[in-house]
Short mmCIF file of C-alpha atoms in Angstrom, two decimals:
data_model
loop_
_atom_site.label_atom_id
_atom_site.label_comp_id
_atom_site.label_asym_id
_atom_site.label_seq_id
_atom_site.Cartn_x
_atom_site.Cartn_y
_atom_site.Cartn_z
CA MET V 19 -0.15 -0.04 0.06
CA THR V 20 2.87 2.22 0.86
CA CYS V 21 4.46 1.34 -2.17
CA LEU V 22 1.53 2.36 -4.53
CA LEU V 23 1.24 5.39 -2.57
CA GLU V 24 4.19 6.39 -3.54
CA LEU V 25 3.90 5.76 -7.15
CA LEU V 26 0.84 7.88 -7.12
CA LEU V 27 2.88 10.54 -5.49
CA LEU V 28 5.41 10.63 -7.84
CA LEU V 29 3.15 10.30 -11.05
CA GLY V 30 1.36 13.27 -9.10
CA LEU V 31 4.36 15.68 -8.62
CA GLY V 32 5.79 14.12 -12.46
CA VAL V 33 2.31 15.37 -13.97
CA PHE V 34 2.32 18.77 -12.05
CA TRP V 35 6.49 19.58 -13.19
CA LEU V 36 5.10 19.01 -16.54
CA GLU V 37 1.97 20.90 -16.61
CA LEU V 38 4.42 24.27 -14.87
CA ARG V 39 6.61 23.66 -17.42
CA HIS V 40 4.39 23.78 -19.74
CA ARG V 41 2.78 27.14 -18.64
CA LEU V 42 6.03 28.98 -18.32
CA ARG V 43 7.32 28.25 -21.54
CA PRO V 44 8.50 31.55 -23.04
CA ALA V 45 5.62 33.58 -24.73
CA SER V 46 5.34 36.72 -26.47
CA PRO V 47 1.62 38.92 -26.15
CA LEU V 48 2.60 40.40 -29.52
CA SER V 49 0.48 39.43 -31.96
CA LEU V 50 0.20 40.42 -35.54
CA LYS V 51 -2.53 40.54 -37.98
CA ALA V 52 -3.31 42.30 -41.52
CA LEU V 53 -5.72 45.27 -41.30
CA ASP V 54 -6.45 46.24 -45.08
CA PHE V 55 -5.17 45.84 -48.79
CA LYS V 56 -5.53 47.99 -51.99
CA VAL V 57 -4.61 46.74 -55.30
CA LYS V 58 -4.17 49.65 -57.91
CA GLN V 59 -3.09 48.84 -61.57
CA THR V 60 -0.52 51.18 -63.42
CA ASN V 61 -0.31 50.57 -66.76
CA SER V 62 0.92 47.17 -66.90
CA ASP V 63 2.46 46.78 -63.55
CA LEU V 64 0.13 46.24 -60.20
CA ASP V 65 0.59 48.07 -56.97
CA VAL V 66 -0.39 46.17 -53.84
CA GLU V 67 -0.72 48.29 -50.25
CA ILE V 68 -1.29 46.05 -47.05
CA TRP V 69 -1.45 47.39 -43.43
CA LEU V 70 -0.25 45.27 -40.48
CA GLU V 71 -0.53 46.28 -36.98
CA ILE V 72 1.38 44.64 -34.23
CA SER V 73 -0.57 44.58 -31.12
CA ASN V 74 0.68 44.68 -27.18
CA PRO V 75 -2.39 43.16 -24.91
CA HIS V 76 -0.26 43.12 -21.95
CA PRO V 77 -0.66 45.98 -19.27
CA ARG V 78 3.03 46.61 -18.21
CA MET V 79 5.36 44.21 -20.33
CA GLU V 80 7.15 45.91 -23.16
CA VAL V 81 8.53 44.25 -26.08
CA MET V 82 10.87 45.05 -28.54
CA VAL V 83 10.94 44.21 -32.24
CA PRO V 84 14.53 44.58 -33.65
CA GLU V 85 13.64 42.77 -37.27
CA LEU V 86 10.68 42.82 -38.99
CA GLN V 87 10.96 41.78 -42.40
CA ILE V 88 9.14 41.31 -45.82
CA ASN V 89 9.34 37.95 -48.17
CA PRO V 90 7.04 37.84 -50.74
CA VAL V 91 5.92 34.94 -52.74
CA LEU V 92 3.70 35.12 -55.83
CA LEU V 93 1.32 32.80 -57.26
CA GLY V 94 -0.27 31.58 -60.00
CA LYS V 95 -1.30 29.19 -62.60
CA ALA V 96 1.58 30.22 -65.27
CA ASP V 97 5.47 31.23 -64.78
CA LEU V 98 5.72 34.27 -62.98
CA SER V 99 9.62 33.61 -62.89
CA GLU V 100 10.28 36.47 -64.90
CA VAL V 101 7.89 38.93 -63.13
CA LYS V 102 9.66 41.55 -61.26
CA LEU V 103 8.64 42.05 -57.23
CA SER V 104 9.71 45.15 -55.31
CA THR V 105 8.67 45.57 -51.57
CA LYS V 106 9.32 48.69 -49.21
CA ILE V 107 8.47 48.56 -45.77
CA THR V 108 7.23 51.77 -43.96
CA PRO V 109 6.47 51.59 -40.20
CA HIS V 110 3.94 54.02 -38.71
CA HIS V 111 4.58 54.17 -35.00
CA PRO V 112 2.45 56.36 -32.97
CA ASP V 113 5.52 57.95 -30.98
CA GLU V 114 8.53 57.43 -33.86
CA LYS V 115 9.55 59.26 -37.15
CA ALA V 116 9.82 56.34 -40.03
CA ARG V 117 13.37 56.40 -41.47
CA ASP V 118 13.38 57.17 -45.54
CA ASP V 119 15.73 54.46 -46.21
CA GLY V 120 13.62 52.30 -45.03
CA TYR V 121 15.66 50.69 -42.50
CA TRP V 122 13.69 49.04 -39.72
CA ALA V 123 14.68 50.79 -36.54
CA ALA V 124 14.25 48.41 -33.21
CA TYR V 125 11.07 49.31 -31.60
CA ILE V 126 9.67 48.98 -28.46
CA VAL V 127 5.53 48.30 -28.37
CA LYS V 128 4.79 49.30 -24.53
CA GLY V 129 1.98 47.37 -22.68
CA HIS V 130 -1.83 47.96 -24.10
CA LYS V 131 0.02 49.94 -27.24
CA SER V 132 0.23 49.03 -30.96
CA THR V 133 2.04 50.02 -34.06
CA ARG V 134 1.38 49.73 -38.02
CA VAL V 135 3.63 48.99 -40.78
CA GLN V 136 2.82 49.83 -44.03
CA VAL V 137 3.82 47.21 -47.15
CA ASN V 138 4.12 48.02 -50.57
CA LEU V 139 4.67 45.62 -53.33
CA ARG V 140 4.79 46.72 -56.72
CA LEU V 141 4.78 43.73 -59.74
CA GLN V 142 6.47 44.74 -62.96
CA LYS V 143 5.75 42.18 -65.80
CA SER V 144 8.00 40.74 -68.29
CA LYS V 145 7.32 41.25 -72.12
CA THR V 146 6.41 37.96 -72.22
CA SER V 147 4.09 38.04 -68.93
CA ASP V 148 0.60 38.92 -68.38
CA LEU V 149 -0.06 39.77 -64.88
CA LYS V 150 -3.93 39.81 -65.17
CA THR V 151 -3.98 35.88 -66.83
CA SER V 152 -0.61 34.66 -64.87
CA ALA V 153 -0.41 36.09 -61.55
CA ASP V 154 -3.38 34.98 -58.92
CA SER V 155 -2.31 35.96 -55.42
CA ILE V 156 1.04 36.80 -53.23
CA TRP V 157 1.70 35.16 -50.04
CA VAL V 158 3.44 37.62 -47.89
CA ASP V 159 5.99 36.15 -45.57
CA VAL V 160 6.74 38.14 -42.54
CA ASP V 161 9.79 37.04 -40.62
CA TRP V 162 9.83 39.19 -36.94
CA VAL V 163 11.88 39.06 -34.02
CA ASN V 164 10.34 39.34 -30.42
CA TYR V 165 12.69 40.48 -27.10
CA GLY V 166 11.65 40.54 -23.62
CA PRO V 167 11.70 39.20 -20.74
CA PHE V 168 10.99 36.09 -22.41
CA GLY V 169 14.21 36.24 -24.29
CA ARG V 170 14.48 35.91 -27.77
CA LEU V 171 12.03 34.52 -30.35
CA LYS V 172 11.74 34.11 -34.07
CA ARG V 173 8.40 34.65 -35.12
CA ARG V 174 6.77 34.02 -38.55
CA GLN V 175 3.36 34.63 -40.30
CA GLY V 176 2.11 34.77 -43.51
CA VAL V 177 -0.63 36.53 -45.47
CA LEU V 178 -2.73 35.77 -48.25
CA VAL V 179 -3.65 39.05 -50.50
CA PRO V 180 -5.56 38.68 -53.52
CA LEU V 181 -4.75 40.33 -56.45
CA HIS V 182 -7.73 39.11 -59.26
CA GLN V 183 -10.86 37.55 -57.64
CA PRO V 184 -12.92 35.85 -59.86
CA GLU V 185 -16.86 37.00 -60.33
CA PRO V 186 -19.30 35.37 -58.46
CA LEU V 187 -21.42 32.91 -60.49
CA GLN V 188 -24.70 33.94 -62.42
CA PRO V 189 -28.08 32.46 -62.03
CA SER V 190 -27.87 31.89 -65.90
CA GLU V 191 -24.85 29.89 -65.02
CA VAL V 192 -25.94 27.78 -62.09
CA SER V 193 -25.53 24.10 -63.06
CA PHE V 194 -26.26 21.70 -60.10
CA GLN V 195 -24.94 18.15 -60.23
CA ALA V 196 -27.48 15.19 -58.91
CA GLY V 197 -26.37 14.27 -55.02
CA ASN V 198 -28.43 11.95 -53.31
CA CYS V 199 -32.26 13.14 -52.11
CA CYS V 200 -30.78 16.07 -53.15
CA GLU V 201 -28.90 18.54 -55.76
CA VAL V 202 -25.23 20.12 -55.10
CA LEU V 203 -23.70 23.34 -56.29
CA PRO V 204 -20.02 23.65 -55.75
CA LEU V 205 -19.45 27.49 -55.88
CA LYS V 206 -15.89 28.71 -57.17
CA THR V 207 -14.27 31.87 -54.49
CA HIS V 208 -10.73 33.21 -54.96
CA LEU V 209 -8.17 31.94 -52.37
CA LEU V 210 -9.31 32.99 -48.95
CA GLY V 211 -6.94 34.15 -46.48
CA THR V 212 -7.06 36.24 -42.99
CA LEU V 213 -8.18 39.59 -44.85
CA ASP V 214 -11.24 37.71 -45.90
CA ASN V 215 -14.78 37.28 -43.56
CA THR V 216 -16.57 33.88 -43.51
CA VAL V 217 -19.95 35.55 -43.46
CA GLU V 218 -19.11 38.14 -45.68
CA ILE V 219 -17.74 35.51 -48.43
CA LEU V 220 -20.78 33.03 -47.89
CA ARG V 221 -23.05 36.19 -48.79
CA ASP V 222 -20.82 37.52 -51.84
CA TYR V 223 -20.30 33.94 -53.44
CA ALA V 224 -23.95 32.29 -52.64
CA LYS V 225 -26.49 34.71 -51.59
CA PRO V 226 -27.92 34.72 -55.62
CA HIS V 227 -28.50 31.32 -55.84
CA LEU V 228 -29.77 30.49 -52.16
CA ARG V 229 -34.13 29.61 -51.77
CA PRO V 230 -35.90 28.40 -48.72
CA GLY V 231 -35.23 25.19 -47.61
CA ASP V 232 -31.51 25.23 -49.12
CA VAL V 233 -28.25 24.35 -47.20
CA LEU V 234 -25.09 26.01 -47.37
CA THR V 235 -22.06 24.33 -46.36
CA ILE V 236 -18.47 25.82 -46.33
CA GLY V 237 -15.51 23.74 -45.38
CA GLU V 238 -14.00 23.73 -41.87
CA THR V 239 -10.63 24.42 -42.98
CA PRO V 240 -11.17 27.30 -44.58
CA VAL V 241 -13.05 28.81 -41.67
CA ALA V 242 -10.38 28.40 -39.65
CA ILE V 243 -7.75 29.93 -42.28
CA MET V 244 -9.79 32.53 -42.26
CA GLN V 245 -9.63 33.06 -38.56
CA GLY V 246 -6.17 33.02 -38.47
CA ARG V 247 -5.61 29.98 -37.12
CA TYR V 248 -3.09 28.31 -38.61
CA HIS V 249 1.13 28.54 -37.73
CA HIS V 250 4.55 28.06 -39.54
CA PRO V 251 5.82 24.87 -37.85
CA SER V 252 9.65 26.64 -37.21
CA THR V 253 7.72 28.55 -34.49
CA VAL V 254 6.71 25.33 -32.70
CA ASN V 255 8.98 23.89 -30.32
CA PRO V 256 8.11 20.50 -29.37
CA GLY V 257 9.18 19.06 -26.50
CA TRP V 258 10.33 15.08 -25.75
CA LEU V 259 6.55 14.40 -24.86
CA ALA V 260 5.24 15.26 -28.41
CA ARG V 261 8.40 13.76 -29.89
CA PHE V 262 7.59 10.63 -27.97
CA LEU V 263 3.62 10.23 -28.06
CA CYS V 264 3.35 11.35 -32.07
CA ARG V 265 5.24 7.96 -32.92
CA ALA V 266 2.09 5.94 -31.65
CA PHE V 267 0.06 7.76 -34.36
CA HIS V 268 -1.09 6.59 -38.01
CA PRO V 269 1.58 7.81 -39.98
CA THR V 270 -1.10 9.49 -41.89
CA SER V 271 -2.27 11.20 -38.96
CA SER V 272 -1.56 15.40 -38.62
CA LEU V 273 -0.39 14.21 -34.82
CA ALA V 274 2.19 12.24 -36.41
CA THR V 275 4.63 14.72 -36.32
CA ALA V 276 6.39 16.31 -33.79
CA CYS V 277 5.12 19.48 -34.40
CA GLY V 278 1.38 18.37 -35.23
CA LEU V 279 1.11 17.11 -31.70
CA GLN V 280 3.16 19.80 -30.14
CA SER V 281 0.63 22.30 -31.74
CA LEU V 282 -2.40 20.35 -29.80
CA ILE V 283 -0.57 20.31 -26.32
CA ASN V 284 0.13 24.06 -26.90
CA LEU V 285 -3.86 24.13 -27.13
CA VAL V 286 -5.20 21.56 -24.56
CA GLY V 287 -2.17 21.12 -22.43
CA PRO V 288 0.69 17.87 -21.43
CA THR V 289 -1.59 16.80 -18.78
CA ARG V 290 -4.89 16.15 -21.24
CA VAL V 291 -3.34 14.98 -24.11
CA LEU V 292 -0.76 12.14 -21.88
CA LEU V 293 -3.82 10.97 -20.55
CA ALA V 294 -5.74 10.88 -23.21
CA TRP V 295 -2.97 8.96 -25.12
CA ILE V 296 -2.65 6.70 -22.36
CA VAL V 297 -6.33 5.79 -21.67
CA GLY V 298 -6.32 5.93 -25.39
CA LEU V 299 -3.98 3.13 -25.73
CA ILE V 300 -5.67 0.79 -23.00
CA LEU V 301 -8.76 1.18 -24.96
CA LYS V 302 -7.38 0.35 -28.11
CA THR V 303 -6.16 -3.27 -26.38
CA LEU V 304 -9.34 -3.92 -25.78
CA GLY V 305 -10.80 -3.33 -29.23
CA ILE V 306 -12.34 0.41 -28.59
CA LYS V 307 -10.78 3.01 -31.07
CA GLY V 308 -10.76 6.74 -30.83
CA GLY V 309 -10.82 6.67 -27.42
CA PHE V 310 -7.54 9.43 -27.86
CA TYR V 311 -9.64 11.82 -29.93
CA ARG V 312 -12.77 11.80 -27.46
CA LEU V 313 -10.45 12.30 -24.24
CA ALA V 314 -8.31 15.03 -25.91
CA GLY V 315 -11.25 17.37 -27.23
CA GLU V 316 -12.40 18.20 -30.73
CA GLN V 317 -8.99 20.40 -31.69
CA ALA V 318 -7.73 16.63 -32.03
CA ARG V 319 -9.56 15.74 -35.09
CA LEU V 320 -9.54 18.93 -36.25
CA ILE V 321 -5.52 19.53 -36.76
CA ASP V 322 -3.71 19.79 -40.25
CA ASP V 323 -0.48 19.34 -40.60
CA ILE V 324 1.87 20.42 -43.32
CA THR V 325 0.54 19.04 -47.25
CA GLY V 326 -2.69 18.56 -45.61
CA THR V 327 -3.86 21.99 -47.29
CA THR V 328 -4.26 23.72 -50.49
CA PRO V 329 -1.12 25.70 -51.00
CA PRO V 330 0.18 27.84 -49.70
CA TYR V 331 -1.08 27.04 -46.31
CA ASP V 332 0.45 23.57 -47.59
CA GLN V 333 3.56 24.76 -45.87
CA THR V 334 1.48 25.49 -42.11
CA ILE V 335 -0.28 23.74 -39.51
CA VAL V 336 -4.05 24.52 -39.39
CA LEU V 337 -5.77 24.29 -36.56
CA GLY V 338 -9.76 23.97 -35.90
CA PRO V 339 -11.99 26.79 -36.36
CA LEU V 340 -13.17 29.03 -33.29
CA ALA V 341 -17.35 28.79 -32.30
CA PRO V 342 -18.39 27.23 -35.40
CA THR V 343 -21.79 27.30 -33.78
CA LYS V 344 -22.28 30.83 -33.41
CA LEU V 345 -20.62 31.35 -36.15
CA CYS V 346 -23.39 29.31 -38.28
CA LYS V 347 -26.21 30.76 -36.48
CA GLN V 348 -24.71 34.32 -37.40
CA ALA V 349 -24.61 33.12 -41.36
CA ALA V 350 -27.93 31.81 -40.86
CA ALA V 351 -29.81 34.97 -39.73
CA GLU V 352 -28.27 36.93 -42.64
CA LEU V 353 -28.83 35.07 -45.48
CA GLY V 354 -32.34 33.05 -44.30
CA VAL V 355 -31.10 29.32 -45.69
CA GLY V 356 -29.66 26.79 -43.33
CA VAL V 357 -25.34 26.90 -42.64
CA ALA V 358 -22.84 24.17 -41.88
CA ILE V 359 -19.46 23.67 -41.13
CA VAL V 360 -18.13 20.31 -42.44
CA ASP V 361 -14.87 18.03 -42.54
CA VAL V 362 -15.14 15.92 -45.69
CA ASN V 363 -12.37 14.08 -47.30
CA ASP V 364 -11.97 12.10 -50.49
CA LEU V 365 -12.61 8.76 -48.48
CA GLY V 366 -16.37 9.51 -48.28
CA ARG V 367 -15.90 10.14 -44.69
CA VAL V 368 -18.18 13.06 -43.86
CA LYS V 369 -18.05 15.40 -40.19
CA VAL V 370 -20.87 18.07 -39.40
CA LEU V 371 -18.83 20.21 -37.06
CA ALA V 372 -21.35 22.29 -36.29
CA SER V 373 -24.71 23.64 -37.89
CA SER V 374 -27.73 26.18 -37.88
CA ASP V 375 -30.78 24.90 -36.04
CA GLY V 376 -33.25 23.06 -38.91
CA CYS V 377 -30.05 21.38 -40.70
CA ASP V 378 -30.98 17.61 -41.48
CA GLU V 379 -27.38 16.55 -40.67
CA THR V 380 -28.29 13.24 -42.22
CA LEU V 381 -29.04 14.52 -45.39
CA LEU V 382 -25.78 16.84 -45.79
CA LYS V 383 -23.81 13.92 -44.71
CA LYS V 384 -25.55 11.73 -47.90
CA ALA V 385 -24.79 14.70 -50.29
CA LEU V 386 -21.54 15.52 -48.89
CA ARG V 387 -19.96 11.87 -49.24
CA PRO V 388 -19.01 11.92 -52.68
CA ASN V 389 -17.05 15.14 -51.99
CA PRO V 390 -18.28 17.56 -54.53
CA ALA V 391 -16.49 20.26 -53.09
CA GLY V 392 -13.12 18.22 -53.93
CA ASN V 393 -9.84 17.73 -52.33
CA ALA V 394 -7.15 19.23 -54.78
CA ASN V 395 -6.58 22.44 -56.09
CA GLU V 396 -10.29 23.20 -57.33
CA ARG V 397 -11.25 26.73 -54.59
CA THR V 398 -14.63 25.19 -54.33
CA PRO V 399 -14.85 25.14 -50.54
CA LEU V 400 -18.58 26.11 -50.37
CA VAL V 401 -21.15 23.47 -51.62
CA LEU V 402 -25.05 24.47 -51.97
CA VAL V 403 -27.24 21.50 -51.08
CA ARG V 404 -30.80 21.69 -52.17
CA PRO V 405 -32.98 18.42 -50.96
CA ASN V 406 -35.27 17.17 -53.80
#
């Protein structure tokens, strides 16, 4: 009995140390987000203006940003190697004047303060290229450093800026596909990013085609991306727990890599992941599968590791969306039809992550099982389901 108590005490202390170490890991309070953008055509060139904001929500901590670099990557459907791309960064600090030479001077973001950065990109085409047809979007990679009581942290965030947006499908061009007890209509959009709003995307691309009784669905990954719930693996520091436990997952799982599993640990904590792993392993030996995912929480099923998403997000780890039910209800109230956020793959697996009141989830699963949205680069994240 004494040995058992000592063992339980050691386990308790071990778990306490694990959780405490996790909570005290180096972290910066700064956040960076894109506020707005403009695309202007000048003769045959394109001028892109992007505004970024760096905020410090901490009441007292002052954090320095000694380095900030912009690395734009041009995306399109043709060879873009001859397109000349130039970059200019202009800080708009509230208490300092920007340098004329474009040098990023180290700046202190004080508690409850923020600063803004103006990024100007110019695309100049060659004689043989046409920016209207070849260039599609710009992936703006922001490499910046945070320096403060937590140490020196390298951070990397990407912002997608669409250069062109497809015209919404006209009612005269609509062609529904026959489904199981319904008709389905995949709707093409531009490549989505944090500069987009989910409800506005649903309205802009789908509203002209909606009828009472329809259900409009959107993939959970595009919703998470528009919420900014993705990060580059270089910003993840996997601990020994993630490196050890990830080896037990199937190689195709997004938790089979140390960075993928560490992303889950960062969300729900090491204690919950460890206990879910142990209990899940015990249940698996008894023939009960899926125990880990039920115990670790919804996000465990929703994380997409690199290569699991449409480029350029294929190089990032994408988490599950926040408040999906609230978002569905908000969109349904504005559009006047049912709205659902779904997770569908080419294996015929359909999960309705959230839906507004009155949605027939059984019908949705039948309608979406053939995966009409596709799993490649179709850019049809919206699917309109119309019951027969």
